[in-house]
PDB file of C-alpha atoms in Angstrom:
ATOM      1  CA  MET A   1     -27.041 -46.979  42.860  1.00 89.00           C
ATOM      2  CA  PRO A   2     -23.325 -46.797  43.690  1.00 97.00           C
ATOM      3  CA  SER A   3     -21.906 -43.697  45.331  1.00 97.00           C
ATOM      4  CA  PHE A   4     -18.611 -41.947  45.996  1.00 97.00           C
ATOM      5  CA  GLU A   5     -17.605 -39.306  48.530  1.00 97.00           C
ATOM      6  CA  PHE A   6     -17.106 -35.677  47.585  1.00 97.00           C
ATOM      7  CA  ARG A   7     -16.547 -32.979  50.208  1.00 94.00           C
ATOM      8  CA  GLY A   8     -17.934 -35.223  52.906  1.00 94.00           C
ATOM      9  CA  ALA A   9     -21.142 -36.052  50.996  1.00 96.00           C
ATOM     10  CA  GLU A  10     -22.120 -39.354  49.397  1.00 97.00           C
ATOM     11  CA  ILE A  11     -22.921 -38.709  45.732  1.00 98.00           C
ATOM     12  CA  SER A  12     -25.011 -41.285  43.846  1.00 97.00           C
ATOM     13  CA  TYR A  13     -24.167 -42.063  40.249  1.00 98.00           C
ATOM     14  CA  VAL A  14     -24.863 -44.459  37.381  1.00 98.00           C
ATOM     15  CA  ASP A  15     -22.229 -46.163  35.239  1.00 98.00           C
ATOM     16  CA  ALA A  16     -23.672 -48.195  32.373  1.00 96.00           C
ATOM     17  CA  GLY A  17     -22.367 -49.724  29.172  1.00 95.00           C
ATOM     18  CA  SER A  18     -18.839 -49.959  27.811  1.00 93.00           C
ATOM     19  CA  GLY A  19     -16.574 -48.254  25.328  1.00 94.00           C
ATOM     20  CA  GLU A  20     -15.708 -44.562  25.211  1.00 96.00           C
ATOM     21  CA  ALA A  21     -16.896 -42.700  28.298  1.00 98.00           C
ATOM     22  CA  VAL A  22     -19.682 -40.117  28.046  1.00 98.00           C
ATOM     23  CA  LEU A  23     -20.595 -37.980  31.048  1.00 98.00           C
ATOM     24  CA  LEU A  24     -24.266 -36.940  31.091  1.00 98.00           C
ATOM     25  CA  ILE A  25     -24.898 -33.849  33.228  1.00 98.00           C
ATOM     26  CA  PRO A  26     -28.554 -33.127  34.077  1.00 96.00           C
ATOM     27  CA  GLY A  27     -30.185 -29.741  34.403  1.00 94.00           C
ATOM     28  CA  LEU A  28     -31.459 -27.839  37.417  1.00 92.00           C
ATOM     29  CA  GLY A  29     -33.585 -30.765  38.627  1.00 88.00           C
ATOM     30  CA  GLY A  30     -30.302 -32.518  39.198  1.00 91.00           C
ATOM     31  CA  ARG A  31     -31.273 -36.181  38.884  1.00 91.00           C
ATOM     32  CA  CYS A  32     -29.528 -38.695  36.727  1.00 94.00           C
ATOM     33  CA  GLY A  33     -32.867 -40.444  36.172  1.00 92.00           C
ATOM     34  CA  PHE A  34     -33.520 -37.751  33.556  1.00 93.00           C
ATOM     35  CA  TRP A  35     -30.996 -39.589  31.353  1.00 96.00           C
ATOM     36  CA  GLN A  36     -32.346 -43.116  31.814  1.00 95.00           C
ATOM     37  CA  PRO A  37     -34.346 -43.197  28.529  1.00 95.00           C
ATOM     38  CA  PHE A  38     -31.211 -42.052  26.683  1.00 96.00           C
ATOM     39  CA  ILE A  39     -29.055 -44.642  28.463  1.00 97.00           C
ATOM     40  CA  ASP A  40     -31.540 -47.392  27.603  1.00 96.00           C
ATOM     41  CA  LYS A  41     -31.718 -46.410  23.931  1.00 95.00           C
ATOM     42  CA  MET A  42     -27.941 -46.235  23.533  1.00 94.00           C
ATOM     43  CA  ASP A  43     -27.945 -49.947  24.360  1.00 86.00           C
ATOM     44  CA  GLY A  44     -24.479 -50.175  25.904  1.00 85.00           C
ATOM     45  CA  LYS A  45     -22.686 -48.620  22.933  1.00 88.00           C
ATOM     46  CA  TYR A  46     -20.844 -46.124  25.138  1.00 97.00           C
ATOM     47  CA  ARG A  47     -19.919 -46.087  28.796  1.00 98.00           C
ATOM     48  CA  LEU A  48     -22.567 -43.657  30.053  1.00 98.00           C
ATOM     49  CA  ILE A  49     -22.067 -41.969  33.406  1.00 98.00           C
ATOM     50  CA  SER A  50     -24.335 -39.588  35.259  1.00 98.00           C
ATOM     51  CA  PHE A  51     -25.029 -38.520  38.852  1.00 98.00           C
ATOM     52  CA  ASP A  52     -27.539 -36.909  41.186  1.00 96.00           C
ATOM     53  CA  TYR A  53     -26.674 -33.348  42.138  1.00 95.00           C
ATOM     54  CA  PRO A  54     -25.884 -32.828  45.848  1.00 95.00           C
ATOM     55  CA  GLY A  55     -29.166 -32.691  47.753  1.00 91.00           C
ATOM     56  CA  CYS A  56     -31.114 -34.301  44.883  1.00 90.00           C
ATOM     57  CA  GLY A  57     -32.231 -37.909  44.444  1.00 89.00           C
ATOM     58  CA  GLY A  58     -29.827 -40.205  46.271  1.00 92.00           C
ATOM     59  CA  SER A  59     -27.034 -37.670  46.846  1.00 95.00           C
ATOM     60  CA  GLN A  60     -26.279 -35.923  50.111  1.00 94.00           C
ATOM     61  CA  SER A  61     -25.881 -32.169  50.169  1.00 92.00           C
ATOM     62  CA  PHE A  62     -22.891 -30.035  51.096  1.00 89.00           C
ATOM     63  CA  ASP A  63     -22.316 -26.301  51.474  1.00 83.00           C
ATOM     64  CA  HIS A  64     -21.764 -24.653  48.107  1.00 81.00           C
ATOM     65  CA  GLY A  65     -19.317 -21.912  47.259  1.00 85.00           C
ATOM     66  CA  ASP A  66     -19.354 -21.261  43.515  1.00 93.00           C
ATOM     67  CA  VAL A  67     -22.172 -23.632  42.534  1.00 95.00           C
ATOM     68  CA  ILE A  68     -21.276 -24.278  38.902  1.00 97.00           C
ATOM     69  CA  LYS A  69     -17.565 -24.576  39.637  1.00 97.00           C
ATOM     70  CA  ASP A  70     -18.371 -26.946  42.528  1.00 97.00           C
ATOM     71  CA  LEU A  71     -20.405 -29.162  40.197  1.00 97.00           C
ATOM     72  CA  ALA A  72     -17.579 -29.179  37.640  1.00 98.00           C
ATOM     73  CA  GLU A  73     -15.109 -30.251  40.342  1.00 98.00           C
ATOM     74  CA  LEU A  74     -17.560 -32.938  41.472  1.00 98.00           C
ATOM     75  CA  CYS A  75     -17.652 -34.269  37.902  1.00 98.00           C
ATOM     76  CA  PHE A  76     -13.868 -34.461  37.725  1.00 98.00           C
ATOM     77  CA  ALA A  77     -13.786 -36.198  41.105  1.00 98.00           C
ATOM     78  CA  LEU A  78     -16.338 -38.744  39.862  1.00 98.00           C
ATOM     79  CA  LEU A  79     -14.274 -39.410  36.749  1.00 98.00           C
ATOM     80  CA  ASP A  80     -11.141 -39.759  38.902  1.00 98.00           C
ATOM     81  CA  SER A  81     -12.897 -42.265  41.147  1.00 98.00           C
ATOM     82  CA  LEU A  82     -13.784 -44.304  38.052  1.00 98.00           C
ATOM     83  CA  LYS A  83     -10.245 -43.902  36.638  1.00 98.00           C
ATOM     84  CA  ILE A  84     -11.505 -42.196  33.462  1.00 98.00           C
ATOM     85  CA  PRO A  85      -8.861 -39.788  32.081  1.00 98.00           C
ATOM     86  CA  GLN A  86     -10.870 -38.371  29.152  1.00 98.00           C
ATOM     87  CA  VAL A  87     -14.559 -38.100  28.423  1.00 98.00           C
ATOM     88  CA  HIS A  88     -17.203 -36.824  26.035  1.00 98.00           C
ATOM     89  CA  ILE A  89     -19.626 -34.538  27.884  1.00 98.00           C
ATOM     90  CA  VAL A  90     -23.337 -34.015  27.238  1.00 98.00           C
ATOM     91  CA  GLY A  91     -24.675 -31.170  29.368  1.00 98.00           C
ATOM     92  CA  HIS A  92     -28.386 -30.366  29.296  1.00 98.00           C
ATOM     93  CA  SER A  93     -29.683 -26.955  30.368  1.00 97.00           C
ATOM     94  CA  MET A  94     -27.818 -25.996  33.589  1.00 97.00           C
ATOM     95  CA  GLY A  95     -25.661 -29.055  32.925  1.00 98.00           C
ATOM     96  CA  GLY A  96     -24.384 -27.262  29.838  1.00 98.00           C
ATOM     97  CA  THR A  97     -22.929 -24.482  31.970  1.00 98.00           C
ATOM     98  CA  VAL A  98     -21.120 -27.135  34.025  1.00 98.00           C
ATOM     99  CA  ALA A  99     -19.874 -28.768  30.812  1.00 98.00           C
ATOM    100  CA  GLN A 100     -18.483 -25.458  29.532  1.00 98.00           C
ATOM    101  CA  THR A 101     -16.777 -24.867  32.871  1.00 98.00           C
ATOM    102  CA  MET A 102     -15.161 -28.304  32.731  1.00 98.00           C
ATOM    103  CA  ALA A 103     -13.861 -27.838  29.186  1.00 98.00           C
ATOM    104  CA  LEU A 104     -12.346 -24.471  30.106  1.00 98.00           C
ATOM    105  CA  ALA A 105     -10.804 -25.687  33.357  1.00 98.00           C
ATOM    106  CA  ARG A 106      -9.215 -28.922  32.101  1.00 98.00           C
ATOM    107  CA  PRO A 107      -9.388 -29.075  28.311  1.00 98.00           C
ATOM    108  CA  GLU A 108      -7.045 -32.064  28.143  1.00 98.00           C
ATOM    109  CA  ARG A 109      -9.739 -34.221  29.742  1.00 98.00           C
ATOM    110  CA  VAL A 110     -12.636 -33.311  27.411  1.00 98.00           C
ATOM    111  CA  VAL A 111     -12.888 -35.102  24.062  1.00 98.00           C
ATOM    112  CA  SER A 112     -16.040 -33.360  22.850  1.00 98.00           C
ATOM    113  CA  LEU A 113     -18.988 -31.323  24.126  1.00 98.00           C
ATOM    114  CA  VAL A 114     -22.718 -31.499  23.508  1.00 98.00           C
ATOM    115  CA  LEU A 115     -24.401 -28.309  24.713  1.00 98.00           C
ATOM    116  CA  SER A 116     -28.013 -29.407  24.876  1.00 98.00           C
ATOM    117  CA  ALA A 117     -30.775 -26.796  25.289  1.00 98.00           C
ATOM    118  CA  THR A 118     -28.365 -24.564  27.166  1.00 98.00           C
ATOM    119  CA  TRP A 119     -26.801 -21.125  27.023  1.00 98.00           C
ATOM    120  CA  THR A 120     -23.559 -19.260  27.371  1.00 97.00           C
ATOM    121  CA  VAL A 121     -25.197 -16.008  28.480  1.00 97.00           C
ATOM    122  CA  GLY A 122     -28.741 -15.276  29.615  1.00 96.00           C
ATOM    123  CA  THR A 123     -31.331 -12.765  28.420  1.00 97.00           C
ATOM    124  CA  PRO A 124     -33.742 -10.437  30.279  1.00 96.00           C
ATOM    125  CA  GLU A 125     -36.678 -12.758  29.479  1.00 96.00           C
ATOM    126  CA  PHE A 126     -34.706 -15.796  30.682  1.00 96.00           C
ATOM    127  CA  GLU A 127     -34.047 -14.003  33.989  1.00 96.00           C
ATOM    128  CA  ARG A 128     -37.679 -12.925  34.306  1.00 95.00           C
ATOM    129  CA  SER A 129     -38.855 -16.498  33.764  1.00 92.00           C
ATOM    130  CA  PHE A 130     -36.630 -17.957  36.458  1.00 92.00           C
ATOM    131  CA  ASN A 131     -37.436 -15.164  38.897  1.00 92.00           C
ATOM    132  CA  ALA A 132     -41.107 -16.033  38.407  1.00 89.00           C
ATOM    133  CA  ARG A 133     -40.282 -19.632  39.315  1.00 85.00           C
ATOM    134  CA  VAL A 134     -38.512 -18.467  42.464  1.00 89.00           C
ATOM    135  CA  SER A 135     -41.550 -16.374  43.436  1.00 89.00           C
ATOM    136  CA  ALA A 136     -43.846 -19.368  42.947  1.00 85.00           C
ATOM    137  CA  MET A 137     -41.535 -21.509  45.081  1.00 87.00           C
ATOM    138  CA  GLU A 138     -41.263 -18.965  47.896  1.00 88.00           C
ATOM    139  CA  GLU A 139     -45.024 -18.418  47.979  1.00 89.00           C
ATOM    140  CA  GLY A 140     -46.198 -22.011  47.546  1.00 86.00           C
ATOM    141  CA  GLY A 141     -43.188 -24.232  48.261  1.00 86.00           C
ATOM    142  CA  LEU A 142     -41.663 -26.912  46.058  1.00 83.00           C
ATOM    143  CA  GLU A 143     -45.038 -28.263  44.937  1.00 83.00           C
ATOM    144  CA  ALA A 144     -45.992 -24.901  43.430  1.00 82.00           C
ATOM    145  CA  TYR A 145     -42.531 -24.613  41.892  1.00 82.00           C
ATOM    146  CA  VAL A 146     -42.763 -28.048  40.266  1.00 81.00           C
ATOM    147  CA  LYS A 147     -46.195 -27.314  38.810  1.00 79.00           C
ATOM    148  CA  ALA A 148     -44.945 -24.027  37.345  1.00 77.00           C
ATOM    149  CA  GLN A 149     -41.820 -25.722  36.017  1.00 79.00           C
ATOM    150  CA  ILE A 150     -43.737 -28.495  34.257  1.00 80.00           C
ATOM    151  CA  ARG A 151     -45.879 -25.924  32.431  1.00 78.00           C
ATOM    152  CA  GLN A 152     -42.680 -24.521  30.920  1.00 79.00           C
ATOM    153  CA  THR A 153     -40.563 -27.596  30.378  1.00 83.00           C
ATOM    154  CA  TYR A 154     -43.002 -30.016  28.757  1.00 80.00           C
ATOM    155  CA  PRO A 155     -44.252 -29.737  25.164  1.00 79.00           C
ATOM    156  CA  ALA A 156     -47.852 -28.749  24.523  1.00 78.00           C
ATOM    157  CA  GLU A 157     -48.824 -32.281  23.459  1.00 78.00           C
ATOM    158  CA  PHE A 158     -48.076 -33.599  26.941  1.00 79.00           C
ATOM    159  CA  PHE A 159     -50.975 -31.636  28.424  1.00 78.00           C
ATOM    160  CA  GLU A 160     -53.410 -33.492  26.196  1.00 79.00           C
ATOM    161  CA  SER A 161     -52.567 -36.737  28.014  1.00 79.00           C
ATOM    162  CA  GLY A 162     -55.097 -36.133  30.806  1.00 81.00           C
ATOM    163  CA  PRO A 163     -55.096 -34.860  34.403  1.00 83.00           C
ATOM    164  CA  GLU A 164     -54.074 -38.214  35.897  1.00 87.00           C
ATOM    165  CA  VAL A 165     -50.924 -38.401  33.783  1.00 79.00           C
ATOM    166  CA  ILE A 166     -50.051 -34.774  34.549  1.00 79.00           C
ATOM    167  CA  ALA A 167     -50.619 -35.292  38.281  1.00 81.00           C
ATOM    168  CA  ALA A 168     -48.445 -38.411  38.251  1.00 80.00           C
ATOM    169  CA  ARG A 169     -45.654 -36.499  36.510  1.00 75.00           C
ATOM    170  CA  GLU A 170     -45.892 -33.706  39.081  1.00 79.00           C
ATOM    171  CA  LYS A 171     -45.713 -36.236  41.922  1.00 76.00           C
ATOM    172  CA  SER A 172     -42.711 -37.930  40.341  1.00 74.00           C
ATOM    173  CA  ALA A 173     -40.937 -34.606  39.898  1.00 73.00           C
ATOM    174  CA  LEU A 174     -41.239 -33.891  43.620  1.00 72.00           C
ATOM    175  CA  ILE A 175     -39.562 -37.149  44.642  1.00 66.00           C
ATOM    176  CA  GLY A 176     -35.977 -36.578  45.612  1.00 59.00           C
ATOM    177  CA  HIS A 177     -36.192 -32.890  44.725  1.00 67.00           C
ATOM    178  CA  SER A 178     -33.774 -30.512  46.408  1.00 73.00           C
ATOM    179  CA  SER A 179     -34.897 -28.036  49.069  1.00 83.00           C
ATOM    180  CA  VAL A 180     -36.286 -24.569  48.420  1.00 86.00           C
ATOM    181  CA  ALA A 181     -33.028 -23.038  49.661  1.00 87.00           C
ATOM    182  CA  LEU A 182     -30.808 -25.194  47.454  1.00 89.00           C
ATOM    183  CA  THR A 183     -32.992 -24.673  44.381  1.00 88.00           C
ATOM    184  CA  ARG A 184     -32.858 -20.912  44.938  1.00 90.00           C
ATOM    185  CA  ILE A 185     -29.044 -21.015  45.245  1.00 92.00           C
ATOM    186  CA  ARG A 186     -28.757 -22.909  41.952  1.00 93.00           C
ATOM    187  CA  ILE A 187     -31.112 -20.550  40.128  1.00 93.00           C
ATOM    188  CA  VAL A 188     -29.033 -17.575  41.288  1.00 94.00           C
ATOM    189  CA  ALA A 189     -25.911 -19.358  39.982  1.00 96.00           C
ATOM    190  CA  LEU A 190     -27.342 -20.208  36.568  1.00 96.00           C
ATOM    191  CA  LEU A 191     -28.641 -16.670  36.087  1.00 97.00           C
ATOM    192  CA  ALA A 192     -25.191 -15.289  36.892  1.00 97.00           C
ATOM    193  CA  PHE A 193     -23.382 -17.592  34.460  1.00 97.00           C
ATOM    194  CA  ASP A 194     -21.745 -15.870  31.493  1.00 97.00           C
ATOM    195  CA  GLY A 195     -19.232 -17.859  29.461  1.00 97.00           C
ATOM    196  CA  SER A 196     -19.347 -15.665  26.372  1.00 97.00           C
ATOM    197  CA  ALA A 197     -15.841 -14.249  26.828  1.00 96.00           C
ATOM    198  CA  ARG A 198     -14.146 -17.650  27.032  1.00 97.00           C
ATOM    199  CA  ILE A 199     -16.187 -20.310  25.246  1.00 97.00           C
ATOM    200  CA  GLY A 200     -14.505 -19.436  21.930  1.00 97.00           C
ATOM    201  CA  THR A 201     -11.199 -20.731  23.325  1.00 97.00           C
ATOM    202  CA  ILE A 202     -12.495 -24.304  23.652  1.00 97.00           C
ATOM    203  CA  GLN A 203     -10.777 -26.435  21.011  1.00 95.00           C
ATOM    204  CA  CYS A 204     -12.660 -29.740  21.127  1.00 97.00           C
ATOM    205  CA  PRO A 205     -15.602 -30.486  18.779  1.00 98.00           C
ATOM    206  CA  ILE A 206     -18.848 -28.933  20.037  1.00 98.00           C
ATOM    207  CA  LEU A 207     -22.447 -29.727  19.126  1.00 98.00           C
ATOM    208  CA  VAL A 208     -24.991 -27.050  20.033  1.00 98.00           C
ATOM    209  CA  PHE A 209     -28.457 -28.592  20.168  1.00 98.00           C
ATOM    210  CA  SER A 210     -31.921 -27.126  20.769  1.00 98.00           C
ATOM    211  CA  TYR A 211     -35.665 -27.627  20.318  1.00 97.00           C
ATOM    212  CA  ASP A 212     -37.713 -25.047  18.434  1.00 96.00           C
ATOM    213  CA  ASP A 213     -40.576 -25.210  20.981  1.00 94.00           C
ATOM    214  CA  ASP A 214     -38.390 -24.947  24.091  1.00 95.00           C
ATOM    215  CA  GLN A 215     -39.920 -22.288  26.368  1.00 93.00           C
ATOM    216  CA  VAL A 216     -37.118 -22.409  28.966  1.00 94.00           C
ATOM    217  CA  VAL A 217     -34.103 -22.055  26.682  1.00 97.00           C
ATOM    218  CA  PRO A 218     -35.456 -20.911  23.307  1.00 96.00           C
ATOM    219  CA  PRO A 219     -33.369 -21.748  20.228  1.00 97.00           C
ATOM    220  CA  SER A 220     -32.263 -18.121  19.932  1.00 97.00           C
ATOM    221  CA  MET A 221     -30.209 -18.621  23.119  1.00 98.00           C
ATOM    222  CA  SER A 222     -28.545 -21.677  21.576  1.00 98.00           C
ATOM    223  CA  ASP A 223     -27.923 -19.652  18.411  1.00 98.00           C
ATOM    224  CA  THR A 224     -26.166 -17.034  20.521  1.00 98.00           C
ATOM    225  CA  CYS A 225     -24.150 -19.745  22.242  1.00 98.00           C
ATOM    226  CA  ALA A 226     -23.066 -21.153  18.869  1.00 98.00           C
ATOM    227  CA  SER A 227     -22.071 -17.689  17.644  1.00 98.00           C
ATOM    228  CA  PHE A 228     -19.275 -17.537  20.216  1.00 97.00           C
ATOM    229  CA  ILE A 229     -17.832 -20.939  19.208  1.00 97.00           C
ATOM    230  CA  ASN A 230     -15.324 -21.644  16.479  1.00 93.00           C
ATOM    231  CA  ASP A 231     -16.879 -24.008  13.891  1.00 95.00           C
ATOM    232  CA  PRO A 232     -19.652 -25.582  16.000  1.00 97.00           C
ATOM    233  CA  VAL A 233     -22.012 -28.294  14.815  1.00 98.00           C
ATOM    234  CA  ARG A 234     -25.533 -26.819  15.124  1.00 98.00           C
ATOM    235  CA  LYS A 235     -28.589 -29.085  15.288  1.00 98.00           C
ATOM    236  CA  ARG A 236     -32.204 -28.388  16.230  1.00 96.00           C
ATOM    237  CA  LEU A 237     -35.407 -30.390  16.318  1.00 96.00           C
ATOM    238  CA  PRO A 238     -38.897 -28.932  15.883  1.00 95.00           C
ATOM    239  CA  LYS A 239     -40.596 -30.544  18.912  1.00 93.00           C
ATOM    240  CA  GLY A 240     -39.568 -31.706  22.348  1.00 92.00           C
ATOM    241  CA  GLY A 241     -39.988 -28.780  24.718  1.00 92.00           C
ATOM    242  CA  HIS A 242     -37.216 -28.518  27.283  1.00 94.00           C
ATOM    243  CA  PHE A 243     -37.408 -32.167  28.351  1.00 91.00           C
ATOM    244  CA  GLY A 244     -37.247 -33.725  24.900  1.00 92.00           C
ATOM    245  CA  PRO A 245     -34.265 -35.978  25.791  1.00 93.00           C
ATOM    246  CA  ALA A 246     -36.466 -37.766  28.337  1.00 89.00           C
ATOM    247  CA  LEU A 247     -39.877 -37.560  26.623  1.00 87.00           C
ATOM    248  CA  ASP A 248     -39.088 -38.248  22.956  1.00 90.00           C
ATOM    249  CA  VAL A 249     -35.738 -39.924  23.109  1.00 95.00           C
ATOM    250  CA  ASP A 250     -35.359 -41.502  19.656  1.00 96.00           C
ATOM    251  CA  PRO A 251     -34.716 -38.274  17.664  1.00 97.00           C
ATOM    252  CA  TYR A 252     -32.384 -37.082  20.423  1.00 97.00           C
ATOM    253  CA  VAL A 253     -30.401 -40.328  20.349  1.00 97.00           C
ATOM    254  CA  GLU A 254     -30.063 -40.050  16.576  1.00 97.00           C
ATOM    255  CA  VAL A 255     -28.617 -36.520  16.743  1.00 97.00           C
ATOM    256  CA  ILE A 256     -26.354 -37.034  19.757  1.00 97.00           C
ATOM    257  CA  GLY A 257     -25.309 -40.537  18.749  1.00 96.00           C
ATOM    258  CA  SER A 258     -24.281 -39.388  15.267  1.00 96.00           C
ATOM    259  CA  PHE A 259     -22.137 -36.635  16.749  1.00 97.00           C
ATOM    260  CA  LEU A 260     -20.458 -38.951  19.256  1.00 96.00           C
ATOM    261  CA  ASP A 261     -19.806 -41.546  16.542  1.00 93.00           C
ATOM    262  CA  GLN A 262     -17.759 -39.027  14.581  1.00 86.00           C
TER     263      GLN A 262
END
């Protein structure tokens, strides 16, 4: 994977396809590999760009200040390095908070937004869920955290695939994962995020997307997000869990591709 330098760290990224540029921002796990099924299915129709978060996958870490703002600035720096003046943005989960931050900071550079299984303000249950993840991580390390995370993020059907498949997925999730300290810092940042007072000022087209069986970001949180936006496009699918874009990519491509094509 190619890389570029940001704040003294080498940041790995992917740049595939041609045409209008679309920036794909992953969630808390922070690896651009999450988007590979989507990139493959789009078959070069758009120029699709993504990256590994600092300290995840192939990217080096650096000291964070304001985590979400830092990630937004990293995204702009990546686009600058690729000489891309304007971009569509698809932000999934925590990536959606980064996408909102980008559109508010430099609206002239954002053509459209897809807010995928994300939020503009949290809920008490959302906070409780992530605090439980932090407790699991602090007591049992990243392996315990990953196992707890998979139980929330994957749809129920996945757990019928057998212990070997589940174990392989858990092992894969650990590869290139960020440290306990960095994961904790990012969870604190995502729980503190509240864009409700400003998201209504964003002028570009916005698609708010969710899955009905998402246990991490339930569709009610996406409904709340959409309620703050002027004339959003609202789409939801019945099944997919929180990782639907990677596990059942065809319906996701149809929804997101149709929006981008407009």
